[in-house]
Short mmCIF file of C-alpha atoms and ligand atoms in Angstrom, two decimals:
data_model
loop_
_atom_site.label_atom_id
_atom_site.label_comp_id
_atom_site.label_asym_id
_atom_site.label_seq_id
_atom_site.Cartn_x
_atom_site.Cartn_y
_atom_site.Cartn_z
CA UNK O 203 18.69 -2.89 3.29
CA UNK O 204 17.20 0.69 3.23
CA UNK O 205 16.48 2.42 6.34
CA UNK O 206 13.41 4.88 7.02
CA UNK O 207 12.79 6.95 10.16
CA UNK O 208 9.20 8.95 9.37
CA UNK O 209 8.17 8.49 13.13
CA UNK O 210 9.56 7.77 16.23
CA UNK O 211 11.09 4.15 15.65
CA UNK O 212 13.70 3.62 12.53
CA UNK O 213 12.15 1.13 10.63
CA UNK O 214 14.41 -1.53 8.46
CA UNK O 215 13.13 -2.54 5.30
CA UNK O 216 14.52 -6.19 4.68
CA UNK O 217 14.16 -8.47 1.98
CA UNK O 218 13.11 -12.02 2.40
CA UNK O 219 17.11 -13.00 1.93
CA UNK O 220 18.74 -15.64 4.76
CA UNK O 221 20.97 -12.84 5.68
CA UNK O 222 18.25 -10.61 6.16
CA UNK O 223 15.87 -12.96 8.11
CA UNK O 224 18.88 -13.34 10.65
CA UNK O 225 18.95 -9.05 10.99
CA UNK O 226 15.02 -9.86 11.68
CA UNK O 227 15.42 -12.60 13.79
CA UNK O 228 17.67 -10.83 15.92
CA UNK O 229 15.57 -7.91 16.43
CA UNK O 230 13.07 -10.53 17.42
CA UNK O 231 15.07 -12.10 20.08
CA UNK O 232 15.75 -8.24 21.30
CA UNK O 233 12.05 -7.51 21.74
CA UNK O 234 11.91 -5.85 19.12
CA UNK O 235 8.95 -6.11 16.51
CA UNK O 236 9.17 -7.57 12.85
CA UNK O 237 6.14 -7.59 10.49
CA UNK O 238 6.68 -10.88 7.62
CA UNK O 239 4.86 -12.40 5.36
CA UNK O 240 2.54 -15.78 5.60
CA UNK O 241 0.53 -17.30 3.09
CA UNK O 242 -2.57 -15.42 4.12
CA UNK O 243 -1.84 -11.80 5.33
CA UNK O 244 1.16 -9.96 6.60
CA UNK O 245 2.19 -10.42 10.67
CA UNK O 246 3.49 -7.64 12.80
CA UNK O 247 5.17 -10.86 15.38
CA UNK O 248 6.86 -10.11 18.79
CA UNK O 249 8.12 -12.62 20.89
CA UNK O 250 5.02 -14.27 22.62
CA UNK O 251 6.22 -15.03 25.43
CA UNK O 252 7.13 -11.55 26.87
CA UNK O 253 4.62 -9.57 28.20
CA UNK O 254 6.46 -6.57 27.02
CA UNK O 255 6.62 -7.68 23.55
CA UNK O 256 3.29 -8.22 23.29
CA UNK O 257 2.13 -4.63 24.20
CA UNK O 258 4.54 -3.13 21.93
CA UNK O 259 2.25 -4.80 19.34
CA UNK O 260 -1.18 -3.67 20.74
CA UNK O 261 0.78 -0.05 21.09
CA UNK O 262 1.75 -0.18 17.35
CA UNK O 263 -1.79 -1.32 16.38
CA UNK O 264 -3.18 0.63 17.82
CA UNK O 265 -5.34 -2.32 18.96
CA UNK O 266 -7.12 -3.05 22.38
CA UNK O 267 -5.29 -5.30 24.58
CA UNK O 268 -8.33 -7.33 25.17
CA UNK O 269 -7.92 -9.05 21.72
CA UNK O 270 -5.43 -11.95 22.03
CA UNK O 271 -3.38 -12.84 19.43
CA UNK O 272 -2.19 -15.83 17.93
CA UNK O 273 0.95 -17.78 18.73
CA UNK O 274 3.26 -18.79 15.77
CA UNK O 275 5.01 -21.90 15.79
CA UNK O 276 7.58 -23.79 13.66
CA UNK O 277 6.98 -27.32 14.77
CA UNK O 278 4.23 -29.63 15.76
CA UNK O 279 6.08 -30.21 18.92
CA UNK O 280 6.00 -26.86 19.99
CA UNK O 281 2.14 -27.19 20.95
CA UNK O 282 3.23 -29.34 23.93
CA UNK O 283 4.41 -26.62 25.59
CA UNK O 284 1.94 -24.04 25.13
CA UNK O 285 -0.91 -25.82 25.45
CA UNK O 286 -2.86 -28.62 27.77
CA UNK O 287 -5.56 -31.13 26.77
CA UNK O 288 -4.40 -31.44 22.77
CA UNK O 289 -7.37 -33.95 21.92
CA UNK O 290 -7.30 -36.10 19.35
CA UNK O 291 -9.13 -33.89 17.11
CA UNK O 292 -6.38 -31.02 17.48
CA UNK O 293 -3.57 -33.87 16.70
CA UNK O 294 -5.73 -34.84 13.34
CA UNK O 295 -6.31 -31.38 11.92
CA UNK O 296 -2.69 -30.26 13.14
CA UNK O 297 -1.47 -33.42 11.24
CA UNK O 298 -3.52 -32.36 7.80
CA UNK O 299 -3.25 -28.62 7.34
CA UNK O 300 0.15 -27.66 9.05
CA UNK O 301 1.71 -25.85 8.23
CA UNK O 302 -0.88 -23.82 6.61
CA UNK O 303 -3.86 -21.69 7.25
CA UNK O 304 -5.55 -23.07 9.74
CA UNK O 305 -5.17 -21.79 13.64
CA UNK O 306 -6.30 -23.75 16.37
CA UNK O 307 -7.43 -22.30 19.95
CA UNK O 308 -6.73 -24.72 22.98
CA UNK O 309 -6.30 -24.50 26.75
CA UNK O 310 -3.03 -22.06 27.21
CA UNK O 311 -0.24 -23.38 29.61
CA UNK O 312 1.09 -21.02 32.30
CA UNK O 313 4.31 -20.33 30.27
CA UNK O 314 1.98 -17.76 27.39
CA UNK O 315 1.53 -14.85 29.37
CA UNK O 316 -2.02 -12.99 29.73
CA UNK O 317 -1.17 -10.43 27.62
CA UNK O 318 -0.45 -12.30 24.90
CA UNK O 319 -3.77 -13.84 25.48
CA UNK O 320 -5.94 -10.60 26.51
CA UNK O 321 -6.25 -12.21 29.30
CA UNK O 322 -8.14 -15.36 28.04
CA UNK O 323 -7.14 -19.32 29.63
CA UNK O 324 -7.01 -20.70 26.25
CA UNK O 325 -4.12 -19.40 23.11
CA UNK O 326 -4.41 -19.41 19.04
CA UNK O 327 -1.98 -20.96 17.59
CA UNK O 328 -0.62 -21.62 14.13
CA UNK O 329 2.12 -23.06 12.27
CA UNK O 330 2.15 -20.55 9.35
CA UNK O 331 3.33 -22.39 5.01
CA UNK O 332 5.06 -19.27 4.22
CA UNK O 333 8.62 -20.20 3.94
CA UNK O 334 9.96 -16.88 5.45
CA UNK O 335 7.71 -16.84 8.09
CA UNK O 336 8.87 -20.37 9.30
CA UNK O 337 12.46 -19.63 8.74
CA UNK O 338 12.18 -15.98 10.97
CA UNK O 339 10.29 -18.37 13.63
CA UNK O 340 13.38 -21.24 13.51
CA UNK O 341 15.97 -18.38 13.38
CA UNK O 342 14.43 -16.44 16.15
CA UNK O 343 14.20 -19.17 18.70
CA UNK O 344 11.03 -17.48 19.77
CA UNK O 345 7.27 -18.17 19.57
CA UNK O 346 5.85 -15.48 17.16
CA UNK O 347 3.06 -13.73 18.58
CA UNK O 348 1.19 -12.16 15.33
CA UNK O 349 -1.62 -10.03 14.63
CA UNK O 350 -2.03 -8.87 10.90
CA UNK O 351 -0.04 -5.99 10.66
CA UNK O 352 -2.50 -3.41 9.93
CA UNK O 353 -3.54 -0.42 12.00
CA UNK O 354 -6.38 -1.71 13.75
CA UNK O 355 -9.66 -1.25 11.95
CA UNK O 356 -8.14 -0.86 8.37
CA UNK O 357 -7.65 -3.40 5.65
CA UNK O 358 -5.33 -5.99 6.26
CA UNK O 359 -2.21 -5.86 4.29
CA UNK O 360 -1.47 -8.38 1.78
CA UNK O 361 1.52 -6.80 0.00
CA UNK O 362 4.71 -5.33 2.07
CA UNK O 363 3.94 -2.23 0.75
CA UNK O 364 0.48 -2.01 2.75
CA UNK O 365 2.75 -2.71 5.87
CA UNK O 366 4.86 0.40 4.95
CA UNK O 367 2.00 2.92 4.80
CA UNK O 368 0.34 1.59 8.43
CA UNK O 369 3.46 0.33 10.35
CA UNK O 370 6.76 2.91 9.22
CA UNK O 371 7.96 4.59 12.02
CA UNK O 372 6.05 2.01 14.74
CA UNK O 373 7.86 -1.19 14.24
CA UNK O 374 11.93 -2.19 13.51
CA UNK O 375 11.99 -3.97 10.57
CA UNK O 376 9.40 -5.07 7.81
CA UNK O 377 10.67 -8.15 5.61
CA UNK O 378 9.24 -7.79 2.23
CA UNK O 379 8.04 -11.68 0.73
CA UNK O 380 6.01 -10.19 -1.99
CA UNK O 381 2.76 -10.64 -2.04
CA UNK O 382 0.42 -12.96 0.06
CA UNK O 383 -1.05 -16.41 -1.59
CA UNK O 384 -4.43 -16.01 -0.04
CA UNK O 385 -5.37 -12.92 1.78
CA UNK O 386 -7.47 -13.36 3.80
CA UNK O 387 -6.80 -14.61 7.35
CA UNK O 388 -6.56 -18.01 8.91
CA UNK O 389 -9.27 -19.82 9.56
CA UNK O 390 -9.91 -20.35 13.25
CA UNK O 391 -11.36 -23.58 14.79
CA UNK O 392 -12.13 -23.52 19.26
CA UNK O 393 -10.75 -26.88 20.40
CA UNK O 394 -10.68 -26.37 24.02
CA UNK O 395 -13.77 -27.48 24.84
CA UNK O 396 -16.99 -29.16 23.53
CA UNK O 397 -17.72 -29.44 19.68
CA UNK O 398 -15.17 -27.77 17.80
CA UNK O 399 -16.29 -24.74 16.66
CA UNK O 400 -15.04 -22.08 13.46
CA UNK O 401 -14.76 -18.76 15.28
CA UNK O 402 -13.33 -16.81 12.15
CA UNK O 403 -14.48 -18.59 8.29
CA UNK O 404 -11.00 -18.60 6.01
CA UNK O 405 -9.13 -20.84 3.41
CA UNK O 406 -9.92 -24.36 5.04
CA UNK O 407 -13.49 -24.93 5.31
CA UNK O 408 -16.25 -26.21 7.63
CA UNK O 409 -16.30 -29.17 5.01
CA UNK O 410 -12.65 -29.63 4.81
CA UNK O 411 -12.36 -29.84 8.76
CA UNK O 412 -15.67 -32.20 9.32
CA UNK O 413 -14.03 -34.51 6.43
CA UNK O 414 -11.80 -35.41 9.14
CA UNK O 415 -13.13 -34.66 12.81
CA UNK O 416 -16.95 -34.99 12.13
CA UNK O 417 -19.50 -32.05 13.57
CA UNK O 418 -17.92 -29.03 13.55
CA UNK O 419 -20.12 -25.57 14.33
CA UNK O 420 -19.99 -22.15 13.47
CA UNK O 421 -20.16 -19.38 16.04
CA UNK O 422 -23.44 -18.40 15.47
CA UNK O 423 -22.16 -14.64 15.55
CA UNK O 424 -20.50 -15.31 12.43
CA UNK O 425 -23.91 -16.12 10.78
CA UNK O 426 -26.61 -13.60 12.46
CA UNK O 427 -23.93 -10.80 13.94
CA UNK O 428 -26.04 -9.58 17.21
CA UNK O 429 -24.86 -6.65 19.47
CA UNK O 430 -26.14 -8.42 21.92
CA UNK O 431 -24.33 -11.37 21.90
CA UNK O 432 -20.12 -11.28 21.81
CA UNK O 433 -18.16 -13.33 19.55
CA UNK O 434 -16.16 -16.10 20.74
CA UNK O 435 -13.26 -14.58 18.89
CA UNK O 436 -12.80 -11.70 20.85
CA UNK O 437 -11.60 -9.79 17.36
CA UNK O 438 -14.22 -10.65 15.34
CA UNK O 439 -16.66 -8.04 17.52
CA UNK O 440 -14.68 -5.01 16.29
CA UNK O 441 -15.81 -2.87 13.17
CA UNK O 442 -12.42 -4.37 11.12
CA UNK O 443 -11.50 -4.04 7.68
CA UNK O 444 -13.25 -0.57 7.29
CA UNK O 445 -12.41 1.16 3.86
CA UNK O 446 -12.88 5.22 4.97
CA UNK O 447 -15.32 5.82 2.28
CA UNK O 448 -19.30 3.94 2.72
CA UNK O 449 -19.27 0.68 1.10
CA UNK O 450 -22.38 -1.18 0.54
CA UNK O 451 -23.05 -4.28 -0.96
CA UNK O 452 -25.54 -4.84 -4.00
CA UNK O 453 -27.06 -8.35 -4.45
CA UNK O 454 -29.54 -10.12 -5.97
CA UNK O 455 -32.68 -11.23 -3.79
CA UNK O 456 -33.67 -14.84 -4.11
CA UNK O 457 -34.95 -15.23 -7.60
CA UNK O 458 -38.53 -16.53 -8.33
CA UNK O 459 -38.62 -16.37 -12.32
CA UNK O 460 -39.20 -19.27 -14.33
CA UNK O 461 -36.21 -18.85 -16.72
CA UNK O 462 -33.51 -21.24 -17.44
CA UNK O 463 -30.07 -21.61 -14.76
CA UNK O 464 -27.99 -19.44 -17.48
CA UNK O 465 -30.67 -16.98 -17.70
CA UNK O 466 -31.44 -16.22 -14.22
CA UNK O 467 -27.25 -15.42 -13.99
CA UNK O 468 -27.65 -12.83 -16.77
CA UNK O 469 -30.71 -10.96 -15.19
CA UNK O 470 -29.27 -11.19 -11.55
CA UNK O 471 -25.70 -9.56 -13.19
CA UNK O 472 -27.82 -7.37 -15.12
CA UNK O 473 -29.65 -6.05 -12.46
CA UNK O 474 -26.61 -5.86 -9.85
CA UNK O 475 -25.46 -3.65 -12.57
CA UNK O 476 -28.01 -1.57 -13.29
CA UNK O 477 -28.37 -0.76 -9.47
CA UNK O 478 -24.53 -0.02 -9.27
CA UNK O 479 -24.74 2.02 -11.89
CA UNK O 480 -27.65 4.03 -11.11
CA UNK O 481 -25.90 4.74 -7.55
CA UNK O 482 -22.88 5.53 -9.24
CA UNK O 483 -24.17 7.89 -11.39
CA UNK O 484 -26.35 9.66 -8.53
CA UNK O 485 -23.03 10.05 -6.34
CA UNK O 486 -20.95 11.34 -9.16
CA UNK O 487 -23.39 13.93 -10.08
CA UNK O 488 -23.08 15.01 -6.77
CA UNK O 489 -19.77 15.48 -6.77
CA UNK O 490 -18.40 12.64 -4.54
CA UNK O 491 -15.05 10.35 -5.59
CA UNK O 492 -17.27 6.52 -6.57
CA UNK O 493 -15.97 3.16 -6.98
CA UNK O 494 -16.76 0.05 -8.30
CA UNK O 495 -15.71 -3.58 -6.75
CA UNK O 496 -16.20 -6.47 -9.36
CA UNK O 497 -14.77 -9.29 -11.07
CA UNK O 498 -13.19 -9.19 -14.33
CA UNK O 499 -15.11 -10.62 -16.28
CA UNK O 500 -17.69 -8.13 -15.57
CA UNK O 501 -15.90 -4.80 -16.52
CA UNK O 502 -17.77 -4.57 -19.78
CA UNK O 503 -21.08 -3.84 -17.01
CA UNK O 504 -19.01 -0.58 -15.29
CA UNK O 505 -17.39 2.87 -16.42
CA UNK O 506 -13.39 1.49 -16.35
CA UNK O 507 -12.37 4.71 -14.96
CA UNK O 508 -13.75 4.09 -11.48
CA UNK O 509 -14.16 0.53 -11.49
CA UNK O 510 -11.71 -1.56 -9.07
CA UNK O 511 -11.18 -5.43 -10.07
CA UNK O 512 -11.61 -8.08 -7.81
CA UNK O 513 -10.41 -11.51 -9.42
CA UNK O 514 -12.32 -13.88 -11.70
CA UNK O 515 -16.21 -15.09 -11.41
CA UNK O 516 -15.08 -18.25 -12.12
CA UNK O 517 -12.06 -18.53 -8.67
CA UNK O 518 -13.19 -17.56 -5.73
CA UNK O 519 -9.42 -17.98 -4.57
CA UNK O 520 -8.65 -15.00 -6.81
CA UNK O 521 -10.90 -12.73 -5.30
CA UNK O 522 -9.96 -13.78 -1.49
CA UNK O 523 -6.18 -12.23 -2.82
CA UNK O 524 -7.41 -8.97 -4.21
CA UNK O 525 -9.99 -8.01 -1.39
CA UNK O 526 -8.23 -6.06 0.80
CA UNK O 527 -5.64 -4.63 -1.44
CA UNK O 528 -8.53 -3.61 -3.73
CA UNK O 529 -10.45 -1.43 0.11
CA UNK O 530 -7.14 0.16 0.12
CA UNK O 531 -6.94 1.57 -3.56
CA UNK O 532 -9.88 2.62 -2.83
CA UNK O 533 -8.72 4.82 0.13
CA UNK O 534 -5.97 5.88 -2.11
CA UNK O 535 -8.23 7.33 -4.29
CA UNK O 536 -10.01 8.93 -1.30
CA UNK O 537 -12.93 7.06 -2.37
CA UNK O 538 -16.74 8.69 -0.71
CA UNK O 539 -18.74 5.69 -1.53
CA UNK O 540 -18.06 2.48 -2.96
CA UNK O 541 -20.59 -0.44 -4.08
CA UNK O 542 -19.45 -3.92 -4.62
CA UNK O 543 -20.99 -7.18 -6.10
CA UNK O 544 -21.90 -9.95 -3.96
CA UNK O 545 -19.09 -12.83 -4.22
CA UNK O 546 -21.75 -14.93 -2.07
CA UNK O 547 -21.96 -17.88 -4.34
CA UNK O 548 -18.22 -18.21 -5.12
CA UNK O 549 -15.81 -20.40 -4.02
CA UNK O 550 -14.64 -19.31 -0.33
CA UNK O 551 -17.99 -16.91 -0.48
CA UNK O 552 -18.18 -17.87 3.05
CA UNK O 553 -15.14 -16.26 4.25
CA UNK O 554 -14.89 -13.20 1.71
CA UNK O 555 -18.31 -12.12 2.69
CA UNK O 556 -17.69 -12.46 6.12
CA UNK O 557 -14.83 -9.74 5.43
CA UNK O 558 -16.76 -7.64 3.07
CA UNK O 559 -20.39 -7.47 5.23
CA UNK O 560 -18.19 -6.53 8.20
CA UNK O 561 -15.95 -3.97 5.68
CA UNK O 562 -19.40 -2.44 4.41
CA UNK O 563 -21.02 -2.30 7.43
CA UNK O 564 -23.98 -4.82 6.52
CA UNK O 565 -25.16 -2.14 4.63
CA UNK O 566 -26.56 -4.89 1.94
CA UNK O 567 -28.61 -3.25 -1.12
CA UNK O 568 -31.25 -6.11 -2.53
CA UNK O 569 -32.22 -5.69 -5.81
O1 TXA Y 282 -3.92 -15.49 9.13
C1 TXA Y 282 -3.82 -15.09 10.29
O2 TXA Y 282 -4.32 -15.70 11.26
C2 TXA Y 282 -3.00 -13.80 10.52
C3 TXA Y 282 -1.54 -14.11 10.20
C4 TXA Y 282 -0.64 -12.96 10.51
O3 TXA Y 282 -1.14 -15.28 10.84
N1 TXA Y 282 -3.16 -13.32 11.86
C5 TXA Y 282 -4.31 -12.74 12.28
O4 TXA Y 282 -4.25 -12.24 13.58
O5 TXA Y 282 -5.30 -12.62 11.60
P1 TXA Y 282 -5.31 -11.21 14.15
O6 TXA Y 282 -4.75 -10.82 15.47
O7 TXA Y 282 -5.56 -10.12 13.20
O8 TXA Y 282 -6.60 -12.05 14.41
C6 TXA Y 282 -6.60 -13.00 15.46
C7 TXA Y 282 -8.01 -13.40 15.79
C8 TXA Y 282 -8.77 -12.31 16.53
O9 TXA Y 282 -10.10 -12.27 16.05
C9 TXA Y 282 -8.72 -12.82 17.98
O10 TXA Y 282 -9.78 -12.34 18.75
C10 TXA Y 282 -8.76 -14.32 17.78
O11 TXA Y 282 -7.95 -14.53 16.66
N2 TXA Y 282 -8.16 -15.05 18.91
C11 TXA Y 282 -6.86 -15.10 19.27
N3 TXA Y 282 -6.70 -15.85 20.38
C12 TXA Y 282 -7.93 -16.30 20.72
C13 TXA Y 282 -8.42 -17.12 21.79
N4 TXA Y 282 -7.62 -17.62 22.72
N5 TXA Y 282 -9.74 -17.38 21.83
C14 TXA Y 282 -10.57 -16.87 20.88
N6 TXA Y 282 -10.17 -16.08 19.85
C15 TXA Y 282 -8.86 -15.80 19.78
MG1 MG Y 283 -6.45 -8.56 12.06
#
């Protein structure tokens, strides 16, 4: 165990060892906050059922307390007692993807305090996969309250070391699990009342869910984002994910030309990269730090120098993991502008867009 004290609070570094999740869980059961890994981004997890705990999070954060945050559980059973009216939908989907992913918002019992809900009469909750996570919940005793344990509005971090550069010096201890399976965050489905509905798009899928429950909506936020009208998610209305440098996206309009399946791929990748590099070489004669977001298999298309991978064309699960560790490299290079592919028509485009059109903006270049 190393210790670091940069800022105010001394921050232990732990590893993901038994003895080390029972230093964690302790701090835990003290009130004290403990970022750890799950299977799709890092937590920074307080106990959620102390008022106090919870605004130690929002205050590391940095976070408005408005934004509720979800309630991490080790056990089916433990849903009983933070929430009323489990339907028969929430018992299916519970029963099929926990622990896992997949976090489920239902009618909050009096025992979750408002501030662990902003304020809200329903609570998020989600048994998390990630066998340190579950072990730090068992060990703790507590109910994990966990946002992703970024600052709020940067990248969420997928690798212990992106908890380190946001959260030393704010939090007590940090275990380090490596890095996260799927990166990007869980998906998250309204049960508490009328159709179920996906308020945030992640690793289990409108398809996946209505395979077992039927009709399940999307927030129509998610699909045309309106100023005018507020997500149901109260998170999902803040600029999130924001790289410091201008991102845009560059994609291919709808293609009208008569040529075969293979060759319309090759002219919408060869005009994606022409525009990208056209931009890039406008910005870099002007002086300003450019990079490049695309898969692997298309570095041939980019200059390698400033070009930042994002998994493989043909696994759209590869490019969910590198997204937001690939925002933050390009912070670290103190990146001015930045212009990504479209991962649209991947696997899981749903969800990575949703992350990358909020990252960039919607600034969306058609070509
Ligand atoms: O994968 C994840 O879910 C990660 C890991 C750490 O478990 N956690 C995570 O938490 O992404 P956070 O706080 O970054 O995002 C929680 C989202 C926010 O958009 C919030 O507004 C929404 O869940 N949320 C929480 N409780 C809600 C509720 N009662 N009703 C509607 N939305 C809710
Ligand atoms: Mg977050």
């Amino acid at each position: 165990m190393q210790i670091s004290n940069t800022n105010n609070i001394e921050t232990h570094f732990l590893s993901d060892s038994h003895e080390d999740i029972l230093i964690a869980a302790d701090i835990l059961k003290n009130g004290g906050l403990v970022a750890f890994p799950t299977e799709t981004v890092y937590g920074l997890g307080g106990n959620a059922l102390s008022p106090e705990a919870s605004g130690a999070i929002y205050a590391a954060k940095g976070r408005p307390s408005d934004n509720p945050l979800i309630v991490h559980i080790c056990d089916t059973a433990s849903v009983n007692e933070l929430a009323n009216n489990i339907t028969e939908e929430a018992k299916v989907l519970m029963e099929a993807f926990w622990p896992g992913p997949l976090t489920i918002i239902l009618p909050k019992k009096d025992i979750v305090p408002d501030a662990t809900t902003g304020g809200l009469k329903t609570v998020a909750i989600r048994m998390p996969s990630h066998p340190a996570a579950l072990e730090l919940i068992r060990e703790s005793g507590v109910y994990i309250a966990a946002p992703s344990a970024n600052i709020s509005g940067r990248p969420s971090p997928t690798t212990a070391q992106h908890v380190a550069e946001d959260m030393t010096g704010r939090i007590e201890a940090i275990i380090d699990g490596g890095p996260v399976g799927i990166g990007i965050e869980s998906t998250i489905v309204d049960l508490s009342s009328g159709l179920p509905t996906i308020l945030r798009p992640g690793y289990i899928t409108k398809k996946m869910l209505e395979e077992l429950i039927g009709e399940v909506s999307i927030d129509p936020t998610l699909i045309h984002p309106d100023p005018n009208i507020r997500p149901k998610a109260p998170g999902m209305k803040y600029t999130h994910y924001a790289p410091k440098g201008e991102l845009s996206i560059i994609e291919r309009n709808e293609d009208v030309s008569d040529s075969s399946p293979e060759e319309k791929k090759a002219e919408a990748e060869a005009a994606v990269a022409d525009t990208i590099n056209a931009l890039y070489k406008e910005k870099k004669s002007q002086g300003f730090t450019v990079k490049v977001l695309a898969p692997n298999e298309h570095s041939y298309l980019y200059d390698e120098k400033d070009l930042i991978t994002v998994g493989s064309t043909t696994d759209g699960i590869t490019v969910a993991a590198r997204l937001y560790g690939a925002l933050r490299e390009c912070d670290d290079a103190g990146a001015d502008f930045i212009y990504s592919e479209s991962f649209r028509d991947y696997e899981l485009g749903g969800a990575i867009m949703n992350r990358l059109l909020k990252a960039a903006g919607h600034r969306v270049i058609y070509v």
